[in-house]
Short mmCIF file of C-alpha atoms in Angstrom, two decimals:
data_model
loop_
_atom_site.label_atom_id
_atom_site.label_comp_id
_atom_site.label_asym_id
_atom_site.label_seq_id
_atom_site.Cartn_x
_atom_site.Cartn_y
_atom_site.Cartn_z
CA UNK A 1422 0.00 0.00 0.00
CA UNK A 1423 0.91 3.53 -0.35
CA UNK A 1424 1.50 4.10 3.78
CA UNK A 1425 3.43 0.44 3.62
CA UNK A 1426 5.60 2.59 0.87
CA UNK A 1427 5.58 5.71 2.75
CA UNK A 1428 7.54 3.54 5.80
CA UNK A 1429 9.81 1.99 4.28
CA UNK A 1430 11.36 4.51 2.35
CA UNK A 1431 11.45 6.83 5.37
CA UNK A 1432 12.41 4.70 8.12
CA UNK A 1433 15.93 5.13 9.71
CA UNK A 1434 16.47 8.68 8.04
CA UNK A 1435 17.16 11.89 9.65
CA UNK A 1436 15.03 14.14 7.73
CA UNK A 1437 12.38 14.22 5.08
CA UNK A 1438 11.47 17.50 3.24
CA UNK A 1439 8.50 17.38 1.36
CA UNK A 1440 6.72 14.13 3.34
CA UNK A 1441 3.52 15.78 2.10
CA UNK A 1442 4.46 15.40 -1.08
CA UNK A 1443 5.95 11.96 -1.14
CA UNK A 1444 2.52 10.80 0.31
CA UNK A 1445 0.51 12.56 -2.43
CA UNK A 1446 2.76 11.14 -5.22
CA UNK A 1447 2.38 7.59 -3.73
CA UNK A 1448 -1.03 7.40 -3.71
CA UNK A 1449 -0.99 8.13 -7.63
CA UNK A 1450 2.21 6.15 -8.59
CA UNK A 1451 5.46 5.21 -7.63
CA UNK A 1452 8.91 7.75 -7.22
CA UNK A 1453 11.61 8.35 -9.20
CA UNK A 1454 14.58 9.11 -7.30
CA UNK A 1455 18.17 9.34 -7.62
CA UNK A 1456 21.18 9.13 -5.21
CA UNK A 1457 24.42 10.96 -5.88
CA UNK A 1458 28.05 10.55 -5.89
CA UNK A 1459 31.38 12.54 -6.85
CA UNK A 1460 34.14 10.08 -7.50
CA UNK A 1461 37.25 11.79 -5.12
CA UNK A 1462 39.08 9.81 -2.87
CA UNK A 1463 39.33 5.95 -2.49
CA UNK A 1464 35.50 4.71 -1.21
CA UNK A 1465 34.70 4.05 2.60
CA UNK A 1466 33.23 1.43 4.47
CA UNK A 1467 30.63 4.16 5.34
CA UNK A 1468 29.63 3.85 1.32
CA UNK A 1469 27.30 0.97 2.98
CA UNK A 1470 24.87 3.39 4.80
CA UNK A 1471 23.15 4.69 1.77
CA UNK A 1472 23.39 1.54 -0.27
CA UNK A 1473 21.46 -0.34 2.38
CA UNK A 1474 18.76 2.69 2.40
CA UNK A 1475 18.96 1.68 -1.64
CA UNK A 1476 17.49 -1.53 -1.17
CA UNK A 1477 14.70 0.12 0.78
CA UNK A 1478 13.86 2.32 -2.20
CA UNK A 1479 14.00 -0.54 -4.17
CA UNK A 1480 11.66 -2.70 -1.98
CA UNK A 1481 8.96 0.08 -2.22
CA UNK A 1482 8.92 0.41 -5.87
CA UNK A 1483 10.92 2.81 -6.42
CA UNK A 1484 12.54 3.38 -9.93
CA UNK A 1485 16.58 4.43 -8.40
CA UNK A 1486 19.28 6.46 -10.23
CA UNK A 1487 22.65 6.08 -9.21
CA UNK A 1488 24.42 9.44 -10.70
CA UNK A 1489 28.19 9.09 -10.36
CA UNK A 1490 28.77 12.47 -10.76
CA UNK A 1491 32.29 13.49 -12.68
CA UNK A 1492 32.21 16.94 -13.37
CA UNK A 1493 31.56 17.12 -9.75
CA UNK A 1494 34.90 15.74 -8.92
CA UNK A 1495 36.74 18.16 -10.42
CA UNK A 1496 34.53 21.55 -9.37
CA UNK A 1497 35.30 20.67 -6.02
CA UNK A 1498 39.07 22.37 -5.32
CA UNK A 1499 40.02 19.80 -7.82
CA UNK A 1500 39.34 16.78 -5.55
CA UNK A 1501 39.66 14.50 -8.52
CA UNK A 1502 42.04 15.73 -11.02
CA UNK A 1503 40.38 16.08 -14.53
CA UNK A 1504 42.98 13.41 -15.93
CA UNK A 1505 41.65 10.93 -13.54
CA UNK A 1506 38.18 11.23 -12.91
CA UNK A 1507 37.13 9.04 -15.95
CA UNK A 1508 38.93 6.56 -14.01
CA UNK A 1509 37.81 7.16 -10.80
CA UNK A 1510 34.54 7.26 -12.49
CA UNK A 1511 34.57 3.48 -13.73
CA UNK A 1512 36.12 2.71 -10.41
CA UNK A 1513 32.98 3.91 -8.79
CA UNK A 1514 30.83 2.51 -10.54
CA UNK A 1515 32.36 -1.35 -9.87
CA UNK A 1516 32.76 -0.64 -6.27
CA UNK A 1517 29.31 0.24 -5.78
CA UNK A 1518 28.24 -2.70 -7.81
CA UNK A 1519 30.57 -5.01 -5.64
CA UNK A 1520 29.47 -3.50 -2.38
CA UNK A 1521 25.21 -4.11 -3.81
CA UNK A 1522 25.94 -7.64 -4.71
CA UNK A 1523 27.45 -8.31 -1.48
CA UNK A 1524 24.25 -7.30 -0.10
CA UNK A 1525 22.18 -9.27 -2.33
CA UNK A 1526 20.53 -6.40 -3.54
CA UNK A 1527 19.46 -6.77 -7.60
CA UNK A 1528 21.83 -4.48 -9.77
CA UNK A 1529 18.82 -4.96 -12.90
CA UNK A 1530 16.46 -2.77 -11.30
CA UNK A 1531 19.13 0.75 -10.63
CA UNK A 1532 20.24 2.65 -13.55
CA UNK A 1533 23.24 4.50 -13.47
CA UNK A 1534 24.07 7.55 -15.36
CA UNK A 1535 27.23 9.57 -15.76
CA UNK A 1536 26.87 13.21 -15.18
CA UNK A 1537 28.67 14.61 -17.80
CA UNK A 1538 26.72 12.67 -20.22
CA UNK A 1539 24.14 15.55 -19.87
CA UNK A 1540 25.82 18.28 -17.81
CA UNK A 1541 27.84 19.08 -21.04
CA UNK A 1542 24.69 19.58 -23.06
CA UNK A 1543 23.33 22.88 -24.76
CA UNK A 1544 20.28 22.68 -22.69
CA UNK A 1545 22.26 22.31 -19.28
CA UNK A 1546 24.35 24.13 -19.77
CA UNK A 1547 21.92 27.11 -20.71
CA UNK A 1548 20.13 26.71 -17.31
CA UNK A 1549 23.02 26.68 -15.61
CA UNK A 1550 23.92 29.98 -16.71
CA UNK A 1551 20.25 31.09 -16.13
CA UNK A 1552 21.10 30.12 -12.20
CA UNK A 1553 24.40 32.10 -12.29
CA UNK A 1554 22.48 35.15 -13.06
CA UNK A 1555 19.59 34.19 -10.50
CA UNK A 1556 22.31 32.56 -7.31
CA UNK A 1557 23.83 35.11 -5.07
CA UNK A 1558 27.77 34.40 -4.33
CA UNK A 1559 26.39 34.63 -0.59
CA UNK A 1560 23.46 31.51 -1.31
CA UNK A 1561 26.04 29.55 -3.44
CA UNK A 1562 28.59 29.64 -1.00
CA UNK A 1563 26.31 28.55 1.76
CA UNK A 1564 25.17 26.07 0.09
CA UNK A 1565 27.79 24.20 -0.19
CA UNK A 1566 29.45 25.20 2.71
CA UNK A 1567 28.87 21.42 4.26
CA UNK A 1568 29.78 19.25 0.92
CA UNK A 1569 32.67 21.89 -1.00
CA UNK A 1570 36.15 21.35 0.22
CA UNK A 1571 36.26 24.91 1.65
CA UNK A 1572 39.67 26.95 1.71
CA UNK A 1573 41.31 30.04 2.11
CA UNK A 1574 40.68 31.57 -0.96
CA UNK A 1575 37.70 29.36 -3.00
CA UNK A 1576 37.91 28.82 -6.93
CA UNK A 1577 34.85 29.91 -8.98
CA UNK A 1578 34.10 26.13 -9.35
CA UNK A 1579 32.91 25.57 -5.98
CA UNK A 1580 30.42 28.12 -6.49
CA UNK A 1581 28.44 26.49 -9.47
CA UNK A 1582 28.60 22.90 -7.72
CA UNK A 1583 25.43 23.38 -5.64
CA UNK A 1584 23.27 25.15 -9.23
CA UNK A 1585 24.45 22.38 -10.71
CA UNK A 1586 22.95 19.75 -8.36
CA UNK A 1587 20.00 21.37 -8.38
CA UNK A 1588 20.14 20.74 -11.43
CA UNK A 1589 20.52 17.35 -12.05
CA UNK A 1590 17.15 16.86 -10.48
CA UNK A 1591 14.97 18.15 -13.48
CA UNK A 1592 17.80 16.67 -16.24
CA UNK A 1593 17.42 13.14 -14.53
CA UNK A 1594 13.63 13.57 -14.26
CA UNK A 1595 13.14 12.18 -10.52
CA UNK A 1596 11.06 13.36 -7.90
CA UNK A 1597 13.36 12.90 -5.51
CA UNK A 1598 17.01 13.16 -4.17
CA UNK A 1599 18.68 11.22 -1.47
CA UNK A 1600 21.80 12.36 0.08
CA UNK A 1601 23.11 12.29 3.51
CA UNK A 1602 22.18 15.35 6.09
CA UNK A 1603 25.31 17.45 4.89
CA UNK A 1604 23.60 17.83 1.70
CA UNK A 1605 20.89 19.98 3.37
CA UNK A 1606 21.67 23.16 2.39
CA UNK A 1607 22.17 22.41 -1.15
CA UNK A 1608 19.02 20.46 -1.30
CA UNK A 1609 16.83 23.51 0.08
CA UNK A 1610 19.22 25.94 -1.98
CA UNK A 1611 17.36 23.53 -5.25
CA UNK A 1612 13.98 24.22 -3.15
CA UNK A 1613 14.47 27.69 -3.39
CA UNK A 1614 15.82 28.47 -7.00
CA UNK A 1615 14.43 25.38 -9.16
CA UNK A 1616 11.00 27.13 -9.39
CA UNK A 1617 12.51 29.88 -10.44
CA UNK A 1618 13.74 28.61 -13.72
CA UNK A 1619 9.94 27.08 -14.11
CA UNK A 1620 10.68 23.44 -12.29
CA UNK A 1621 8.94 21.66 -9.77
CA UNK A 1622 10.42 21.87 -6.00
CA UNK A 1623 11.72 18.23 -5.44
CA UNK A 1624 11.30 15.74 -2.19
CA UNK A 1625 14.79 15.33 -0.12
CA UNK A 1626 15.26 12.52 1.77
CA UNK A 1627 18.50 12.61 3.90
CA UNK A 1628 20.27 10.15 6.44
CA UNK A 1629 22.24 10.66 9.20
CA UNK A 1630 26.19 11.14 9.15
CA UNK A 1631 28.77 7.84 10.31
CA UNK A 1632 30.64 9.17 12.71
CA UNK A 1633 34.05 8.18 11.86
CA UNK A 1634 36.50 5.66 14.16
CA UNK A 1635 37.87 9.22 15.57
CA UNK A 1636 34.20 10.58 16.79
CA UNK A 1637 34.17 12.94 13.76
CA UNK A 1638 32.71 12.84 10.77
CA UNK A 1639 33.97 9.75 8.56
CA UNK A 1640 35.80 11.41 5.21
CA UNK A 1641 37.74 9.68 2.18
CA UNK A 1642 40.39 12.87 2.82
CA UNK A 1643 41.51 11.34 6.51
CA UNK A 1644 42.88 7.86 6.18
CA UNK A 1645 42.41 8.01 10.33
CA UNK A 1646 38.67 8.40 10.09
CA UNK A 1647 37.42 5.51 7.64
CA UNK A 1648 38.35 2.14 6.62
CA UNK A 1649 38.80 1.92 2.90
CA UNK A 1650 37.04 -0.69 1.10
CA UNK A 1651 39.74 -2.74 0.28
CA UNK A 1652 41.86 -2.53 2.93
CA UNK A 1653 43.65 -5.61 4.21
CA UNK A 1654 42.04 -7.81 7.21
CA UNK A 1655 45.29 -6.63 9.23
CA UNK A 1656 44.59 -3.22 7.90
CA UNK A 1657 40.90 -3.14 9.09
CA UNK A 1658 41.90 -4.45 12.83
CA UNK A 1659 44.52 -1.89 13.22
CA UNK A 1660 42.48 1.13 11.96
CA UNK A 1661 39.78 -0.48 14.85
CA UNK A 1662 42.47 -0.79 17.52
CA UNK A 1663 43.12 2.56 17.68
CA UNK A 1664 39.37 4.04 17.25
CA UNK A 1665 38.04 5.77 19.76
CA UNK A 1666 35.75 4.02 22.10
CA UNK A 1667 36.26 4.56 25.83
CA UNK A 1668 34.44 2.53 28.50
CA UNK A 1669 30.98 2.96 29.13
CA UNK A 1670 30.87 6.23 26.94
CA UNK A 1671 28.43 6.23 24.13
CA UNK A 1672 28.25 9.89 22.91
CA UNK A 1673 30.93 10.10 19.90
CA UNK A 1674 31.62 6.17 20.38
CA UNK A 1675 32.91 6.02 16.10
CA UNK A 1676 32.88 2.01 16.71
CA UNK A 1677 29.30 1.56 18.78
CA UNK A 1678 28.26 3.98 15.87
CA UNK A 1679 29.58 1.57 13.02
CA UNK A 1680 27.86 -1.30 14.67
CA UNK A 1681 24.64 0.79 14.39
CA UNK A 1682 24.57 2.60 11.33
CA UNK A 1683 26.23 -0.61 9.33
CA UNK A 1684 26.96 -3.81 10.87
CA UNK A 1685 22.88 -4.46 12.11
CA UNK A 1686 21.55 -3.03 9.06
CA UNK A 1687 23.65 -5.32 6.49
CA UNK A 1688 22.87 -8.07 8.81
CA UNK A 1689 19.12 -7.80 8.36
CA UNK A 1690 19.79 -7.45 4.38
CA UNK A 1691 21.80 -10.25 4.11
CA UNK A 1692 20.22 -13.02 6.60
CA UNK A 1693 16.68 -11.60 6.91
CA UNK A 1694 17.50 -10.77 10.49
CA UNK A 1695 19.98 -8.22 12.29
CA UNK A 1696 22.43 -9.91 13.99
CA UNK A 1697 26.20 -9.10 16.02
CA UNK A 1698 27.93 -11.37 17.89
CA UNK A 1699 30.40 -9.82 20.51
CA UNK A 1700 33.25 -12.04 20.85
CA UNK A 1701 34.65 -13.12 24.35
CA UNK A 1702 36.83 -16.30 25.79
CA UNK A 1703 34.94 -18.60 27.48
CA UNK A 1704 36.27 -17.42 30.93
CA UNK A 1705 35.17 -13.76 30.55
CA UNK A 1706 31.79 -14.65 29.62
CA UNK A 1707 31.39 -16.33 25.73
CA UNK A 1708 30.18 -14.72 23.26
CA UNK A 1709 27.39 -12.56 23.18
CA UNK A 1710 24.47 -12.48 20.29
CA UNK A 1711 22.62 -9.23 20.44
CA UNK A 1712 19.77 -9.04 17.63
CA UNK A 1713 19.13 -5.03 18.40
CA UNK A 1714 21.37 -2.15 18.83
CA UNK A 1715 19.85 -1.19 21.49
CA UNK A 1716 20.73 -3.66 23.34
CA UNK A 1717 24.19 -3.63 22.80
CA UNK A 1718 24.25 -0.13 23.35
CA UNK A 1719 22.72 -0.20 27.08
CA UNK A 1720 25.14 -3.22 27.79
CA UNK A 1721 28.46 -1.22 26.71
CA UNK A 1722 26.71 1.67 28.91
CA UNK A 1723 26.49 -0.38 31.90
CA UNK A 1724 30.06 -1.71 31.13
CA UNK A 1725 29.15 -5.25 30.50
CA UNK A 1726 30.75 -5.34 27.17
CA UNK A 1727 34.52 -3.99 27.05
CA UNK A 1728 36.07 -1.67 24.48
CA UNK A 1729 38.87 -4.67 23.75
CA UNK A 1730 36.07 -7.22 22.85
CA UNK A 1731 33.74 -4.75 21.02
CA UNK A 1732 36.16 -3.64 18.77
CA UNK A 1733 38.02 -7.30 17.85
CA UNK A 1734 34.05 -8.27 17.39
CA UNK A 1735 33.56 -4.83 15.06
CA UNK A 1736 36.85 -5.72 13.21
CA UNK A 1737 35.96 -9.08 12.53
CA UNK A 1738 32.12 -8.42 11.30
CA UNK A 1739 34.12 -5.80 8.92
CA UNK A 1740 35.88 -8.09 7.58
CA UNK A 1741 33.27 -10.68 6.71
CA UNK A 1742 31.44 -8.07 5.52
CA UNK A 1743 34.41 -6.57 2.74
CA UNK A 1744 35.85 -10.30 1.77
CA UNK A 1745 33.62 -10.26 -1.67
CA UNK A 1746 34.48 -6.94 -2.66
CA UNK A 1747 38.18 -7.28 -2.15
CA UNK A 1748 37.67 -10.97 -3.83
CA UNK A 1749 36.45 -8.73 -6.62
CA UNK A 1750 39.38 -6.35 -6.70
CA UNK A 1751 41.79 -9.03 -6.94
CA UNK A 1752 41.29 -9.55 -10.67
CA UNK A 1753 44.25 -8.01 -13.27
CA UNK A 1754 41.89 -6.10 -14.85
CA UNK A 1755 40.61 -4.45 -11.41
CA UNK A 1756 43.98 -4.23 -10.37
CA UNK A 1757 44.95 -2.05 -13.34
CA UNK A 1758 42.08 0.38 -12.75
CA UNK A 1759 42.41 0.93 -9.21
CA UNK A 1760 46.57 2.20 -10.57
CA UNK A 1761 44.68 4.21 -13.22
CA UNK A 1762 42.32 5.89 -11.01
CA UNK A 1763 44.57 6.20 -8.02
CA UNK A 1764 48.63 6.16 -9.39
CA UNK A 1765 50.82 6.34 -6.88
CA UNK A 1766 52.58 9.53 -6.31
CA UNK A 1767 55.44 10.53 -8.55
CA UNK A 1768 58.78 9.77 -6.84
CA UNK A 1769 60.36 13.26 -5.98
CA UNK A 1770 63.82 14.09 -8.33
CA UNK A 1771 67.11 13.84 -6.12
CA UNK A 1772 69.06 16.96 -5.37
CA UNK A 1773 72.65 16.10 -5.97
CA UNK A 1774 74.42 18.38 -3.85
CA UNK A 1775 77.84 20.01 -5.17
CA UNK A 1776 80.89 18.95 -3.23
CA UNK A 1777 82.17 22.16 -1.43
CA UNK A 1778 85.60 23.62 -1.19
CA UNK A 1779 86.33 23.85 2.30
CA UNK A 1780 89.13 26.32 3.59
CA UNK A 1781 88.92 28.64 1.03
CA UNK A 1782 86.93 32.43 0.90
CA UNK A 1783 84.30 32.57 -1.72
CA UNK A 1784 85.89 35.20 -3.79
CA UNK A 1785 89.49 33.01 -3.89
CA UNK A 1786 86.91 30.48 -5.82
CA UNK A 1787 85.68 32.40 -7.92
CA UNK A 1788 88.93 34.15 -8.66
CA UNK A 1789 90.01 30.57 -9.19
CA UNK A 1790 87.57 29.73 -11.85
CA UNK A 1791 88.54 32.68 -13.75
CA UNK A 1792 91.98 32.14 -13.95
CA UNK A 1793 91.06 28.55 -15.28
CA UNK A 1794 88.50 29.82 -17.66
CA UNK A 1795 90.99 32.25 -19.03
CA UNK A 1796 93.79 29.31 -19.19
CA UNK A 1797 91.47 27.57 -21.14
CA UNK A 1798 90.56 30.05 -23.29
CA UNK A 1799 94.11 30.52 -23.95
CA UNK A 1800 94.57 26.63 -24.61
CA UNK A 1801 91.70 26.71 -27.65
CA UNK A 1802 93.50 29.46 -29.25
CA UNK A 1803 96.65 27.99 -29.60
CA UNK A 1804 94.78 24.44 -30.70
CA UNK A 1805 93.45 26.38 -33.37
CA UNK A 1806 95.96 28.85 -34.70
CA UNK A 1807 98.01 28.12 -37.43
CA UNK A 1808 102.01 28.17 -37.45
CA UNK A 1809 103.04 27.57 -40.64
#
């Protein structure tokens, strides 16, 4: 039914604009809506959050867009060089097909689209420039002042990244957008200026942010923060080790987080029911099986389940959970995109330093290498001048 619909692709987020909206169009038909990502740095574990929300979508009917969005790369500070990003673009798109399969959700019913595939059209790029003469430098910068890499002294690209969002919306003909909460200015910045080109204001659905294993907020720029998809099992338990998670304390707890926002919900999607098993030798205990985060959290609260054997547990559900997308990486041909999208860094030239003449003023060197200059100046003349 249309409120069964309504649930399910609202449940676990942390905002809907436009609920109204999404029940009115439901009632008539199904949504069209389309989730969005710039290919930058190398992708998170964190990349799981919205892909499990995917299958939601999916499960209600609705007809999903995947938009890995290129030009976006490169308008923001150059995150993804322009040389790369068709790379990075390809990459994308296999990692987010790994990390779906994994999940057992069915690739035949998402399209994906490129951005630049439109964004470089006549038509776009007309209403684009209609928005630059609309968009205030103060609204543009706002907008993106949660999503743009934001520095010292901005380039102009920044600026058109949010219009050009807003954007995508009409040119990919959905009624909605999903993004996580940091996207909320830029999604009501599209509220506010898509009508004024003559469009239809759009429904935003966002999620909550992963914290990352530090407390803050998990990024592909700090290594620290996130585990990388296809980091090694050794990798993944050292990044853990040193996460943040103090006893007792749940407020900024990155790992308790993780278990929330990814381990239970991939459980569910993959076995039908959510499921994590704290790990413990027999004489502290034996293992644990909680089958609700809730209840995990109020035991690590009460300090029945210790930071040591929540985080080898975390580490080890991570790494069940990653084993078929690195299994998919391990192929030559993945191998050789992952060096084309990501090449490691050129090696830096040597400085060969010149052997110094010790014990002797500068100006008795130089002296000295005019005197041998002029010696064999003296030395060509003679080779060349003729005696007979």
């Amino acid at each position: 039914t249309p409120e069964q619909k309504f649930e399910l692709i609202t449940r676990n987020l942390g905002e809907v604009l436009g609920a109204d909206q999404l029940k009115a169009t439901l009632a008539e038909r199904d949504i069209k809506l389309y989730w969005g990502t710039a290919p930058t740095g190398r992708v998170h574990i964190a990349y799981f959050v919205p892909m499990v929300k995917l299958a939601d979508y999916l499960q209600a009917g609705c007809h999903v867009k995947i938009l890995l969005a290129d030009i976006h790369a490169f308008l923001d500070n150059m995150k993804a060089p322009i040389e790369l990003v068709q790379a990075r673009t390809k990459y994308y798109e296999q990692v987010v097909k790994s990390i779906l399969r994994s999940l057992g959700v069915p690739l035949e019913k998402l399209e994906f689209v490129v951005g630049s595939s439109y964004e470089l059209s006549r038509e776009f790029s007309m209403d684009n420039y209609k928005l630059a003469a609309l968009v205030t430098e103060h609204d543009a910068k706002k907008a993106g002042s949660e999503v743009v890499k934001q520095v010292a002294s901005p380039a102009l690209s920044g600026l058109l990244y949010p219009g050009m969002q807003a954007l995508d919306e009409e040119y990919l003909g959905v009624d909605a957008q999903f993004g996580g909460i940091d996207q909320r200015k830029i999604f009501t910045f599209a509220e506010k200026y898509l009508p004024m080109l003559g469009y239809s204001k759009r429904i935003h659905l966002m999620n909550s942010m992963v914290p990352g294993l530090n407390g803050s907020k998990m990024s592909a720029s700090d290594p620290n923060s996130k585990i990388d998809l296809l980091d090694t099992k050794k990798e993944v338990q050292n990044k853990i080790k040193k996460a943040y998670c103090e006893l007792g304390v749940v407020e900024g707890n990155g790992v308790l987080a993780f278990a929330k926002n990814v381990l239970f919900p991939t459980s569910e999607l993959r076995t039908g029911h959510a499921e994590f098993v704290v790990l413990r030798p027999e004489q502290y205990g034996g293992n644990t099986v909680y089958t609700d985060y809730a209840s995990l959290e109020s035991d690590f609260a009460e300090e029945k389940v210790h930071p040591g054997d929540l985080k080898s547990s975390v580490a080890a559900a991570i790494n069940t959970l990653l084993d078929p997308i690195r299994e998919h990486f391990e192929s030559a041909e993945m191998q050789q995109l992952l060096l084309e999208a990501y090449p490691p860094p050129a090696a830096k030239p040597k400085v060969v330093k010149q052997k110094k003449k010790h014990n002797k003023r500068p100006d008795a060197v130089d002296a000295e290498a005019e005197a041998g200059a002029e010696v064999k100046a003296v030395e060509e003349q003679l080779a060349n001048t003729n005696l007979d």
